[in-house]
Short mmCIF file of C-alpha atoms and ligand atoms in Angstrom, two decimals:
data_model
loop_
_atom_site.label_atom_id
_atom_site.label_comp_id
_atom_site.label_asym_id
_atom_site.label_seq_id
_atom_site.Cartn_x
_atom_site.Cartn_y
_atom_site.Cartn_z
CA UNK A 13 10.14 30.13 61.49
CA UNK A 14 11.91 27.95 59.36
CA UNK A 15 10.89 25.14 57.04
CA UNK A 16 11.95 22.44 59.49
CA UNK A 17 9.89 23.48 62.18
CA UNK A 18 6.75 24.19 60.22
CA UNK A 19 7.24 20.57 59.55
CA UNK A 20 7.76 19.07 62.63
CA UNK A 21 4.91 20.82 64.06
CA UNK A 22 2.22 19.77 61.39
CA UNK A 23 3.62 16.76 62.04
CA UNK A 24 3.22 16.80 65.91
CA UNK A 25 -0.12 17.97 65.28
CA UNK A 26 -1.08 15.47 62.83
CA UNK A 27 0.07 12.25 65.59
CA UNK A 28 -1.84 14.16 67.80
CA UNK A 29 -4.98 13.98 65.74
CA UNK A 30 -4.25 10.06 65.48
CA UNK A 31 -3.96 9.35 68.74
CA UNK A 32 -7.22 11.26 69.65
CA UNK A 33 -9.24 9.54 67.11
CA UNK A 34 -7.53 6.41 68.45
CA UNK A 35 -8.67 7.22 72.02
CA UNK A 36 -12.52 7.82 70.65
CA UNK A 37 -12.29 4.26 68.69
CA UNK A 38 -11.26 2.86 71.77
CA UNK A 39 -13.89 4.39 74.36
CA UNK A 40 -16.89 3.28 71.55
CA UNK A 41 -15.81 0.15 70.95
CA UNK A 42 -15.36 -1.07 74.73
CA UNK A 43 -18.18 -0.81 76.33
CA UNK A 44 -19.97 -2.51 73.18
CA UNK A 45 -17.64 -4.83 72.39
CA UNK A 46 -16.19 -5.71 75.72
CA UNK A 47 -16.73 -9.59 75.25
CA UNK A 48 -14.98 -9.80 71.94
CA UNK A 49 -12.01 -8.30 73.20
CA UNK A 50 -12.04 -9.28 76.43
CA UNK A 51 -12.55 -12.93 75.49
CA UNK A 52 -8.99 -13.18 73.90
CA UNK A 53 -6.30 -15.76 74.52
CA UNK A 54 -3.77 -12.70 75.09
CA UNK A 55 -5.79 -11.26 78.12
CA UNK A 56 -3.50 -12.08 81.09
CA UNK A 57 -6.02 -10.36 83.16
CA UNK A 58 -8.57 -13.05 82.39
CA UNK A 59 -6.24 -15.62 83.20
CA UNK A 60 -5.19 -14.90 86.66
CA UNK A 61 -8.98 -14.50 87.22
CA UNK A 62 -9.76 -17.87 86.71
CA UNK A 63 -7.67 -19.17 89.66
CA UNK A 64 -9.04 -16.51 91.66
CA UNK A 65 -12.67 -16.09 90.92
CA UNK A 66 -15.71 -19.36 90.86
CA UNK A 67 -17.41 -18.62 87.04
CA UNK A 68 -20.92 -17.62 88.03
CA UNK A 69 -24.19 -20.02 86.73
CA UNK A 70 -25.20 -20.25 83.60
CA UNK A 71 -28.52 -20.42 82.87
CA UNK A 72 -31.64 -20.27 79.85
CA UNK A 73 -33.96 -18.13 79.22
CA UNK A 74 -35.89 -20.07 81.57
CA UNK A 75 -34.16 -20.15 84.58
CA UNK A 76 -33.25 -24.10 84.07
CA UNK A 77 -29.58 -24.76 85.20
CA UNK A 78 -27.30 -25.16 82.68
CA UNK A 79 -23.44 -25.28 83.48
CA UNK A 80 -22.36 -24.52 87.40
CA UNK A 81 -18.79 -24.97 89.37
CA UNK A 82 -18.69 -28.01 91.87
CA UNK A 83 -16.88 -27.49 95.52
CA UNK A 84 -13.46 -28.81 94.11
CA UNK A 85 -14.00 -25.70 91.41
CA UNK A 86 -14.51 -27.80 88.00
CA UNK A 87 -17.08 -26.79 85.70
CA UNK A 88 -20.21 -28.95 84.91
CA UNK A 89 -22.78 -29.29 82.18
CA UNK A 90 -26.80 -30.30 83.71
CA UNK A 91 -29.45 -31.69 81.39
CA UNK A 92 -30.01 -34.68 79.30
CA UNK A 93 -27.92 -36.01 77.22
CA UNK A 94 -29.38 -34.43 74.33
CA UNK A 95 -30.13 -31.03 75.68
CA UNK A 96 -25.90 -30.95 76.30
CA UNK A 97 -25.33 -32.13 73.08
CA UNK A 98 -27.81 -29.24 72.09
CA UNK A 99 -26.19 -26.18 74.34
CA UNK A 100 -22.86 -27.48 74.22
CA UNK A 101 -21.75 -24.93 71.01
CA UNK A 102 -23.87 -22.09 72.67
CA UNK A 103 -21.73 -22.72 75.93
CA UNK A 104 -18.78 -23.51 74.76
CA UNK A 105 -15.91 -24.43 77.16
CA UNK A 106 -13.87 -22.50 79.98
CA UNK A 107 -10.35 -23.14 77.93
CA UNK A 108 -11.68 -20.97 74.81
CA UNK A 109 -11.49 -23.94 72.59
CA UNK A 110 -15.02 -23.14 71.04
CA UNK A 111 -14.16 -19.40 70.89
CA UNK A 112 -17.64 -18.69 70.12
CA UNK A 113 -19.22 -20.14 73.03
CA UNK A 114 -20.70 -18.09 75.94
CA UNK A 115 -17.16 -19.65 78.49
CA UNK A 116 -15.62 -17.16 76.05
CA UNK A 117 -18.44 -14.57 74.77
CA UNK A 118 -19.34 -13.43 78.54
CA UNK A 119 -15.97 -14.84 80.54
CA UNK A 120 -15.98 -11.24 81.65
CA UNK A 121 -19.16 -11.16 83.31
CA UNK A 122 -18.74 -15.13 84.56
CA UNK A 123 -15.53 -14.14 86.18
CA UNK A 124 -16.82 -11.02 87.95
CA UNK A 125 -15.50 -8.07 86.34
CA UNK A 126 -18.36 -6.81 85.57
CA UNK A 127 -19.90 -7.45 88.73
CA UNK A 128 -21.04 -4.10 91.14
CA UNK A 129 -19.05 -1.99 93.60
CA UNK A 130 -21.71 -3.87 96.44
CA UNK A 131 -20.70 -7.01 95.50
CA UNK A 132 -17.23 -6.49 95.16
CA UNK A 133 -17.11 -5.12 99.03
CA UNK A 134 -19.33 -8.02 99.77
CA UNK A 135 -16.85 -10.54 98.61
CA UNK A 136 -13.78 -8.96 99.66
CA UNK A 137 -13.06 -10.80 102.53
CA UNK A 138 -14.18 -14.45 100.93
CA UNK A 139 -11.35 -16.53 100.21
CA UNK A 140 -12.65 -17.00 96.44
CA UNK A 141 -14.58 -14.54 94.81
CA UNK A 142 -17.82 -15.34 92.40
CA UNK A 143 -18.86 -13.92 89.60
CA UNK A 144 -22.03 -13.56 88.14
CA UNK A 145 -24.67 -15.52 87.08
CA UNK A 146 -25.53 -15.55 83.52
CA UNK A 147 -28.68 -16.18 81.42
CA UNK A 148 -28.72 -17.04 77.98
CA UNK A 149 -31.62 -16.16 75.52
CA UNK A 150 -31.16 -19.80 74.60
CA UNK A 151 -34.23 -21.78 74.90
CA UNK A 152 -33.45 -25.42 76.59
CA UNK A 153 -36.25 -27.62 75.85
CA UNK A 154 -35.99 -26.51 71.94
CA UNK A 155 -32.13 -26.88 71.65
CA UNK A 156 -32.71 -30.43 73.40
CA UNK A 157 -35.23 -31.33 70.67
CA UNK A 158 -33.30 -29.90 68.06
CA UNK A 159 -30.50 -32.42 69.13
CA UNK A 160 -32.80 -35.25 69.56
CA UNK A 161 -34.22 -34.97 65.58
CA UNK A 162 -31.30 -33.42 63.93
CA UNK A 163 -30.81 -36.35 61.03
CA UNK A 164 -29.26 -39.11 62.62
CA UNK A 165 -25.14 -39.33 61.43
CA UNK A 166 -25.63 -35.69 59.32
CA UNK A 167 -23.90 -32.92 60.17
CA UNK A 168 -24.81 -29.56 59.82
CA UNK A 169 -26.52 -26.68 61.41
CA UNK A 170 -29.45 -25.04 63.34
CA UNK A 171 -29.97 -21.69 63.86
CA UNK A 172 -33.37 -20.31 65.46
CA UNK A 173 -34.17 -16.76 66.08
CA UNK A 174 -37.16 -14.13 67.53
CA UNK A 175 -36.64 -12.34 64.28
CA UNK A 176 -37.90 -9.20 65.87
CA UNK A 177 -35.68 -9.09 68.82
CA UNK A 178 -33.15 -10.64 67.77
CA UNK A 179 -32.76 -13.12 70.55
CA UNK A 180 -31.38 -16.40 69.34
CA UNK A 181 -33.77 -19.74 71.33
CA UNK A 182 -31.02 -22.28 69.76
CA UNK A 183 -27.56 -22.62 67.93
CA UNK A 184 -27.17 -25.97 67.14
CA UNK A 185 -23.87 -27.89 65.46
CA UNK A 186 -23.69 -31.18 64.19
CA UNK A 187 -21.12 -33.18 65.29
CA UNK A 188 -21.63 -31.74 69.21
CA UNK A 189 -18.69 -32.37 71.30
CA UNK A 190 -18.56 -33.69 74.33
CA UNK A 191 -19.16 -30.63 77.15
CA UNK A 192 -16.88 -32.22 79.65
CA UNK A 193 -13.97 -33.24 77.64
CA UNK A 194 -14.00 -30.84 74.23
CA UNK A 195 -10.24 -31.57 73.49
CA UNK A 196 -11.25 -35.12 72.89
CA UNK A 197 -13.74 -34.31 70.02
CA UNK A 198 -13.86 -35.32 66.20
CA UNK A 199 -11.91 -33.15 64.16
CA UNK A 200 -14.42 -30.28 63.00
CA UNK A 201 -16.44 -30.95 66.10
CA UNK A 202 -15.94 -27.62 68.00
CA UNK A 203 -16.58 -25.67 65.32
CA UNK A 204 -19.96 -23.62 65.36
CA UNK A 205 -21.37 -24.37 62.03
CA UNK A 206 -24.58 -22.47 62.74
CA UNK A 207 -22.24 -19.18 63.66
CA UNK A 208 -19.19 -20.23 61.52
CA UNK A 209 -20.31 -22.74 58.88
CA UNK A 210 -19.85 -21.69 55.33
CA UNK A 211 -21.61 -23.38 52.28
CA UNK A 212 -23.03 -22.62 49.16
CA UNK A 213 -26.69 -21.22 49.90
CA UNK A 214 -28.17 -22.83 46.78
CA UNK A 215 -31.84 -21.93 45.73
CA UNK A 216 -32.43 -20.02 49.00
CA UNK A 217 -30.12 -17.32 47.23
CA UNK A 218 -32.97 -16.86 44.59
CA UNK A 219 -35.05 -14.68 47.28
CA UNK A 220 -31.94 -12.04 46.74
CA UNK A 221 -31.98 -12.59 42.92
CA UNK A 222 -35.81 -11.94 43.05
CA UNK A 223 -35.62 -8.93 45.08
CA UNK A 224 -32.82 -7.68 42.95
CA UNK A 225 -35.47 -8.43 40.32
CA UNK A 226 -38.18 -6.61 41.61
CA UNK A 227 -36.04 -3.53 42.33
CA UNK A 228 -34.45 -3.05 38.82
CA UNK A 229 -37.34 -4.86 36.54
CA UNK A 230 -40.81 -3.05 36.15
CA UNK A 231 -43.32 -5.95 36.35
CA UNK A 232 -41.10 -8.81 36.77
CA UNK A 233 -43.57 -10.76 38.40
CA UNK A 234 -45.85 -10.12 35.59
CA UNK A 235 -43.49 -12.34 33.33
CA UNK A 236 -44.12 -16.07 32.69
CA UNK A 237 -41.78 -18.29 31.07
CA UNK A 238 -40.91 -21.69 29.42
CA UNK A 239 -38.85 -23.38 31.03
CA UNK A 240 -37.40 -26.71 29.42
CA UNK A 241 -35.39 -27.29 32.31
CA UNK A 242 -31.93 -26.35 30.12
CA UNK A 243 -30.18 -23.34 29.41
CA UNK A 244 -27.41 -22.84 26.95
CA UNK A 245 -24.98 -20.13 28.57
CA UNK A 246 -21.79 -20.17 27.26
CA UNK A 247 -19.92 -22.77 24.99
CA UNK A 248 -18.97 -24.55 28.04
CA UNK A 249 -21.85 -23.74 30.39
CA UNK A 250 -25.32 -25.48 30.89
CA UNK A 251 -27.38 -24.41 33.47
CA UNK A 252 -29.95 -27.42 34.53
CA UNK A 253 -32.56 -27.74 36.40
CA UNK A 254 -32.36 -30.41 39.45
CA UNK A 255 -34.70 -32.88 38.02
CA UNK A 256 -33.00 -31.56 34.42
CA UNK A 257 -36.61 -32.16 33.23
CA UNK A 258 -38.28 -28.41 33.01
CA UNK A 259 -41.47 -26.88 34.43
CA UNK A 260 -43.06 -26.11 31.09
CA UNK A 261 -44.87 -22.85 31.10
CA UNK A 262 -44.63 -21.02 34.35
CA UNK A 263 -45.29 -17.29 35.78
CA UNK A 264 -42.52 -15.66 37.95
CA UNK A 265 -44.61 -16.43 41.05
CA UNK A 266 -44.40 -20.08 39.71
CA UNK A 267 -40.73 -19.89 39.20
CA UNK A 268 -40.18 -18.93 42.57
CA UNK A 269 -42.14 -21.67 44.27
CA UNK A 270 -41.05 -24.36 42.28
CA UNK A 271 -37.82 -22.79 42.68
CA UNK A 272 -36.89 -22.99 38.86
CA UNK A 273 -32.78 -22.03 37.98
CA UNK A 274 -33.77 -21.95 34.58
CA UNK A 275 -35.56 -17.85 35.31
CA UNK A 276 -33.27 -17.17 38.00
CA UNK A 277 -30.38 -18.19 35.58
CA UNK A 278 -32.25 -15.83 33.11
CA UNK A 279 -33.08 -12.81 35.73
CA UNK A 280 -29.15 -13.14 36.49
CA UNK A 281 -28.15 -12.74 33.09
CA UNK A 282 -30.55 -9.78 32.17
CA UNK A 283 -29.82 -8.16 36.01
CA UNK A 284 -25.61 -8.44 36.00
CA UNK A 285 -23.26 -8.61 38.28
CA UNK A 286 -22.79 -5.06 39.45
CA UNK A 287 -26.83 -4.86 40.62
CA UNK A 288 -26.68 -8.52 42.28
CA UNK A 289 -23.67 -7.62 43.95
CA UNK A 290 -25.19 -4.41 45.20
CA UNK A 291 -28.86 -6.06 46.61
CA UNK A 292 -26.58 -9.12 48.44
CA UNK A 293 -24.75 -6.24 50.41
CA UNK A 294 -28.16 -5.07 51.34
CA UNK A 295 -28.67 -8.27 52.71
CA UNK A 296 -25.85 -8.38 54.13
CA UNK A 297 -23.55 -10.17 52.55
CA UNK A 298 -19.82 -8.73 52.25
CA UNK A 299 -20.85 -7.12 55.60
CA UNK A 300 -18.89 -6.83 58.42
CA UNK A 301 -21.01 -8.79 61.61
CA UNK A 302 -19.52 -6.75 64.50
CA UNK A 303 -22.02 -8.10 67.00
CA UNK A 304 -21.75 -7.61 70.34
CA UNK A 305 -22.85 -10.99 71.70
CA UNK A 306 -21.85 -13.06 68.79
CA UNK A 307 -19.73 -14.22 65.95
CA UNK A 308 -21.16 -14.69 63.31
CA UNK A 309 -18.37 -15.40 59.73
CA UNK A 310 -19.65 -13.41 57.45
CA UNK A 311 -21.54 -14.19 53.70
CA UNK A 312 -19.32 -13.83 50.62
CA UNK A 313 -20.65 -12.47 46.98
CA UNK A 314 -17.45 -13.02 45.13
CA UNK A 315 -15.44 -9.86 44.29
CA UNK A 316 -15.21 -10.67 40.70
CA UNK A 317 -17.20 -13.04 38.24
CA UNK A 318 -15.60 -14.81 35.99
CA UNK A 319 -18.20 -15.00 33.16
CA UNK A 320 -21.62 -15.23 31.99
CA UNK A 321 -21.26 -18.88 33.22
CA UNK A 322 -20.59 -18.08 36.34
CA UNK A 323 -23.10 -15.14 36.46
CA UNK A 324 -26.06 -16.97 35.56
CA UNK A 325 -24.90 -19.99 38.51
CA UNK A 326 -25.25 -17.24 40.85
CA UNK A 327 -28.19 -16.25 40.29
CA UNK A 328 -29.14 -19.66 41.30
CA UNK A 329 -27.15 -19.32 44.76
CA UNK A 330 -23.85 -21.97 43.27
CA UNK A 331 -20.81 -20.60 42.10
CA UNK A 332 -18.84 -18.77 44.33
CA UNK A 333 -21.19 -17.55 46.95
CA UNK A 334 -20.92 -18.46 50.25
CA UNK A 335 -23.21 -17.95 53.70
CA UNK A 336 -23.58 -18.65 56.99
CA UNK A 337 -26.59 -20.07 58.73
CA UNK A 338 -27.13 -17.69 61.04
CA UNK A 339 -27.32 -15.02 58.14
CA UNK A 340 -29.91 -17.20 56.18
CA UNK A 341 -31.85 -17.11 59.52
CA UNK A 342 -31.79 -13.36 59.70
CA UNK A 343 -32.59 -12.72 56.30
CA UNK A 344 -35.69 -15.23 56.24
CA UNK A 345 -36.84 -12.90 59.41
CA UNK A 346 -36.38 -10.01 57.77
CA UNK A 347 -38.82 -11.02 55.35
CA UNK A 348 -41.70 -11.28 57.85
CA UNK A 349 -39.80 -7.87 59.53
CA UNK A 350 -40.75 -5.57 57.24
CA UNK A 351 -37.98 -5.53 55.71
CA UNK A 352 -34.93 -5.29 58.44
CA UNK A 353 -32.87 -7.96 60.09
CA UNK A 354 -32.53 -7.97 63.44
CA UNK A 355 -29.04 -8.09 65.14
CA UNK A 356 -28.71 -11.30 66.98
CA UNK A 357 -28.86 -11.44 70.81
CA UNK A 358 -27.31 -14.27 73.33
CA UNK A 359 -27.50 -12.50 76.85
CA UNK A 360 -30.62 -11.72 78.29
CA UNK A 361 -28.92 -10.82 82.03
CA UNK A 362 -26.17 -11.08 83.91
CA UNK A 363 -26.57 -11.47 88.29
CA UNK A 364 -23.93 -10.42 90.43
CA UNK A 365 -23.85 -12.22 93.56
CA UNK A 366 -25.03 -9.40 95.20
CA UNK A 367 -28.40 -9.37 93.01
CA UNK A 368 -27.47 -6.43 90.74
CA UNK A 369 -28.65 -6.42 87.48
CA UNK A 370 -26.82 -6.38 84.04
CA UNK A 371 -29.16 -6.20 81.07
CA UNK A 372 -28.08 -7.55 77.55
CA UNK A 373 -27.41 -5.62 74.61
CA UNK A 374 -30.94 -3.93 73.84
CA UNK A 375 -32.89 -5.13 71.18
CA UNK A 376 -31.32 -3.37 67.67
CA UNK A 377 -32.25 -3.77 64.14
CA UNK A 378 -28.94 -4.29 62.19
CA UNK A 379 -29.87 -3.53 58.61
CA UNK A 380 -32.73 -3.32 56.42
CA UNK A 381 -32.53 -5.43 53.76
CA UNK A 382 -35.56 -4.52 51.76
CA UNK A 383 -38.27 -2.08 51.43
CA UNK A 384 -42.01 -2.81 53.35
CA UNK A 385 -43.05 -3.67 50.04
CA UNK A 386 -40.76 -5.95 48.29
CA UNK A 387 -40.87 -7.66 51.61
CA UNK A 388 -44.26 -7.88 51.72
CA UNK A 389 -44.17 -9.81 48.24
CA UNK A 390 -41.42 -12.15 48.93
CA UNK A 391 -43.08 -12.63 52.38
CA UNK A 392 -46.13 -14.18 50.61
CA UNK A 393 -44.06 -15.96 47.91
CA UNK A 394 -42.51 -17.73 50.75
CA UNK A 395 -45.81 -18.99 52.32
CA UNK A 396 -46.65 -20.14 49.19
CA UNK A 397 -43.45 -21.96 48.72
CA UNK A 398 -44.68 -24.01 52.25
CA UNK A 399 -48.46 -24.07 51.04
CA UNK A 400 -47.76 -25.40 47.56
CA UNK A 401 -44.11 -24.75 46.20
CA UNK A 402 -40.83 -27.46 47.49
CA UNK A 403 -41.34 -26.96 51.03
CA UNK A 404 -44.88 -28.30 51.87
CA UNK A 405 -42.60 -30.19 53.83
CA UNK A 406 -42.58 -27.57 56.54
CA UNK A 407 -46.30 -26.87 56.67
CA UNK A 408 -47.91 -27.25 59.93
CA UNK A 409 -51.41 -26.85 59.88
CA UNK A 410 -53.00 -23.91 62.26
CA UNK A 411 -49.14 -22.15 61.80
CA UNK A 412 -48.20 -19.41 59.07
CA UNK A 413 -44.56 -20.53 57.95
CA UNK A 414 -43.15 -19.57 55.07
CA UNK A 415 -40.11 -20.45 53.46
CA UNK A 416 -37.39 -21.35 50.85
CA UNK A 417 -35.84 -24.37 50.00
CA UNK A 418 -32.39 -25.02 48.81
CA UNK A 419 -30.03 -27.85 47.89
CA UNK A 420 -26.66 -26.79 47.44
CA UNK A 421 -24.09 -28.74 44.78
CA UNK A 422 -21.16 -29.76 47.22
CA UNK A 423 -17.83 -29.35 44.41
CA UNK A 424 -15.17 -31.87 45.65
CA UNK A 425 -12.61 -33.11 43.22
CA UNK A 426 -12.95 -36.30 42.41
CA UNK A 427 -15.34 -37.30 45.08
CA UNK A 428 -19.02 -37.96 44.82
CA UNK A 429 -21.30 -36.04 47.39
CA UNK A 430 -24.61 -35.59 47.41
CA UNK A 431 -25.62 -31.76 48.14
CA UNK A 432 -26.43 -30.13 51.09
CA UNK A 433 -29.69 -29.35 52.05
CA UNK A 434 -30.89 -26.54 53.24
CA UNK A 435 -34.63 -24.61 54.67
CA UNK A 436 -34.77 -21.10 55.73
CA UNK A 437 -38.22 -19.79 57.14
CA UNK A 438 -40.52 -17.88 58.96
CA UNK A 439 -42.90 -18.78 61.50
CA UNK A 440 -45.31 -15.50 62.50
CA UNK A 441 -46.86 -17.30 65.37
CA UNK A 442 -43.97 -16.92 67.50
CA UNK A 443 -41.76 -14.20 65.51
CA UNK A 444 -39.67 -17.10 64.89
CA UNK A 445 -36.72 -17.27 61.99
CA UNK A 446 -34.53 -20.04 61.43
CA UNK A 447 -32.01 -21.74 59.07
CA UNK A 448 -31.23 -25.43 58.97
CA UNK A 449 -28.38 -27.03 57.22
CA UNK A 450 -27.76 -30.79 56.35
CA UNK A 451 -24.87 -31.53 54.82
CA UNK A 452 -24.85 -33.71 52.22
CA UNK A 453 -28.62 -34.22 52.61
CA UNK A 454 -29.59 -34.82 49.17
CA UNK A 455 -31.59 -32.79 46.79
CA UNK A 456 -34.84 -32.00 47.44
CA UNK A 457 -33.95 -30.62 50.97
CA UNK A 458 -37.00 -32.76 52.46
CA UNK A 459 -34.90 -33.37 55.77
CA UNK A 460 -34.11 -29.79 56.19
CA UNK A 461 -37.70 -28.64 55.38
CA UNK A 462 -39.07 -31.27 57.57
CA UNK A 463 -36.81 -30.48 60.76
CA UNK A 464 -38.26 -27.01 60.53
CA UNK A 465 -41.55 -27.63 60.58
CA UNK A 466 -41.09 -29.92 63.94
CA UNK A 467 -38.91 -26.78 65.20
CA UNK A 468 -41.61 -24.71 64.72
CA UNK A 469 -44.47 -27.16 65.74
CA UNK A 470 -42.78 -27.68 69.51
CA UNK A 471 -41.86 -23.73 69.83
CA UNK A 472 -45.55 -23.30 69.32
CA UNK A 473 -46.50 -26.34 72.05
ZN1 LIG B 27 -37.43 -24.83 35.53
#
């Protein structure tokens, strides 16, 4: 055999290889992933559907009605006014112009494809097919409140999550857009800042530092400090704290309550970038959030860092970092999770009009992001932060939430904004994590810290 053949047939055999693996990427990733990829504007399958099929009900956890197709086949939106404006990202719109939304997420199951061989004989002969019904984890009556006390003329972001099952009970975005005519919204409006939003975490960051902390320090929270609320980094950079007046003399536990940047500056600084890099992809960030039932953007921790500057500013959650809400949820969960963060869940079921069943994704964990008993410490550093730390706030008597604040420097040229404020927490009553974002909220994060403690006060009605 001569050269030329050997060649061709290693060659042969290597496409061959290719295309198999190809073939076992494909088969895994359709079944779980079918709603990502079905969803897409390209599907020409999906498209004739709609002029063929009615999109089945959708409905809450529940059972109460939330979006159904009148006679004349257009869609509509039930509820208050504020419980649409507080779906109305979750749902999402038939077009695909909030590409998150469940329209898009579960169009497959809405528009029948999904639906059983029973019902598909059933409803051969009817002159429009139906698809089936589909119900949300989404709790109603909470995403209507969060709508109602959401800071009046803020925007920003609510995310609220079983942090054990994963199931989401709310998504909410501020602006909301109008449910029956999304094309007319403000500009930003149909974006899903609790699944898509990216901002600068701020202090809430310093429960990674910490951890990162307690994994590569021996005794760190045996440390105290003096903090004079200045530190002298580089030539150039000063890190401050918010008031820029110091806490005096403080232990580590201290620090973190009354979220200091001065030792989280300092932990930075002694901890590098390589290790903080390493614990924020343990939380997740740099990840890759292949959900099934949602899209979530992921967290950045910046490839490179400049400086010692910018290293010690990250350690206090500015700089380059960015994170979505939904992540901040998950990671305050994990806390009171031993450790893991659950993967978040939209569909509970989906009906077929002949009655069959679908289940949801089952429950999964997605990643652990700390040991049992690191979590265990910054799970009790984070009640203390709501018993007697920055977000007292929160505290609702008779309820064990914990938490961290954070207010997040906003850096736009020229302009002057006030920072974004932000609360991520716990509540163990009802396994509940969330994350709540208000942009350009002003330091202190009282309206963020104070929105979750009325979140979690009505969950627990
Ligand atoms: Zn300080």
């Amino acid at each position: 055999m001569n050269q030329m053949q050997k060649n061709i047939r290693a060659l042969t055999l290597a496409l061959l290889v290719l295309f198999g693996s190809l073939i076992v990427y494909f088969f895994y990733t359709i079944p779980a992933y079918s709603g990502r990829w079905f969803a897409t504007p390209y599907n020409t399958r999906l498209r004739a559907a709609k002029s063929k099929v009615i999109p089945g009900d959708i409905f809450d956890r529940n059972g109460v009605l939330l979006a159904s197709t009148d006679g004349d086949g257009s869609r509509r939106y039930k509820g208050s006014s504020s419980l649409r404006r507080g779906v109305a990202h979750v749902l999402g719109d038939p077009q695909g112009l909030v590409p998150t939304g469940a329209e898009t997420m579960f169009a497959a199951e809405l528009l029948g494809f999904h639906s059983g061989l029973f019902d598909r004989f059933a409803q051969l002969f009817a002159e429009r097919r139906r698809g089936s019904d589909v119900t949300l984890t989404i709790d109603a009556e909470l995403s209507a409140y969060i709508a109602s006390e959401f800071p009046d003329g803020y925007d920003g972001a609510v995310a609220l999550m079983d942090y054990e099952s994963g199931e989401i009970l709310a998504l909410y975005s501020s602006p909301a857009f109008k449910l029956s005519d999304p094309s007319a919204s403000a500009e930003g409006a149909l974006l899903n800042r609790a699944l898509q939003g990216r901002y600068a975490p701020g202090s809430i960051f310093k429960l990674i530092t910490l951890s990162c902390a307690l994994e590569n320090i021996p005794n760190v929270l045996d440390r105290q400090i003096d903090c004079t609320g200045h530190l002298q980094v580089t030539g150039a950079v000063e890190v401050t704290d918010t008031s820029g007046e110091g806490h005096g003399h403080l232990t580590m536990r201290e620090a973190f309550e009354k979220s200091c940047n001065i030792a989280y500056a300092s932990l930075a600084l002694e901890l590098g970038e390589d290790a903080l890099r390493r614990t924020a992809r343990n939380f997740g960030f740099n990840g890759n959030f292949l959900f099934p039932e949602v899209i979530v953007y992921e967290s950045l921790f910046p490839s490179s860092i400049e400086d010692e500057g910018e290293l010690a500013w990250t350690g206090v959650g500015q700089g380059k970092l960015l994170a979505s809400p939904l992540h901040m949820a998950m990671i305050a969960g994990a806390m009171a999770n031993g450790g893991v963060m659950a993967q978040p869940k939209l569909l509970l079921s989906a009906k077929d009009q002949s009655g069959a069943l679908r289940q949801g994704a089952a429950a999964k964990s997605f990643q652990r992001a700390v040991s049992a008993d690191q979590a265990a410490i910054l799970h009790g550093l984070m009640l203390e932060t709501v018993q007697k730390g920055t977000a007292t706030r929160a505290a609702v008597s008779g309820l064990q939430i914990g938490g961290k604040t954070g207010t997040a420097q906003v850096n736009s040229s020229g302009g002057k904004y006030e920072p974004h404020s932000w609360f991520i927490g716990f509540c163990e009553e009802k396994r509940l994590c969330l994350a709540v974002v208000v942009e350009n909220g002003g330091a202190g994060s009282g309206a963020a810290s104070r929105l979750a403690g009325k979140i979690f006060k009505k969950a627990n009605r």
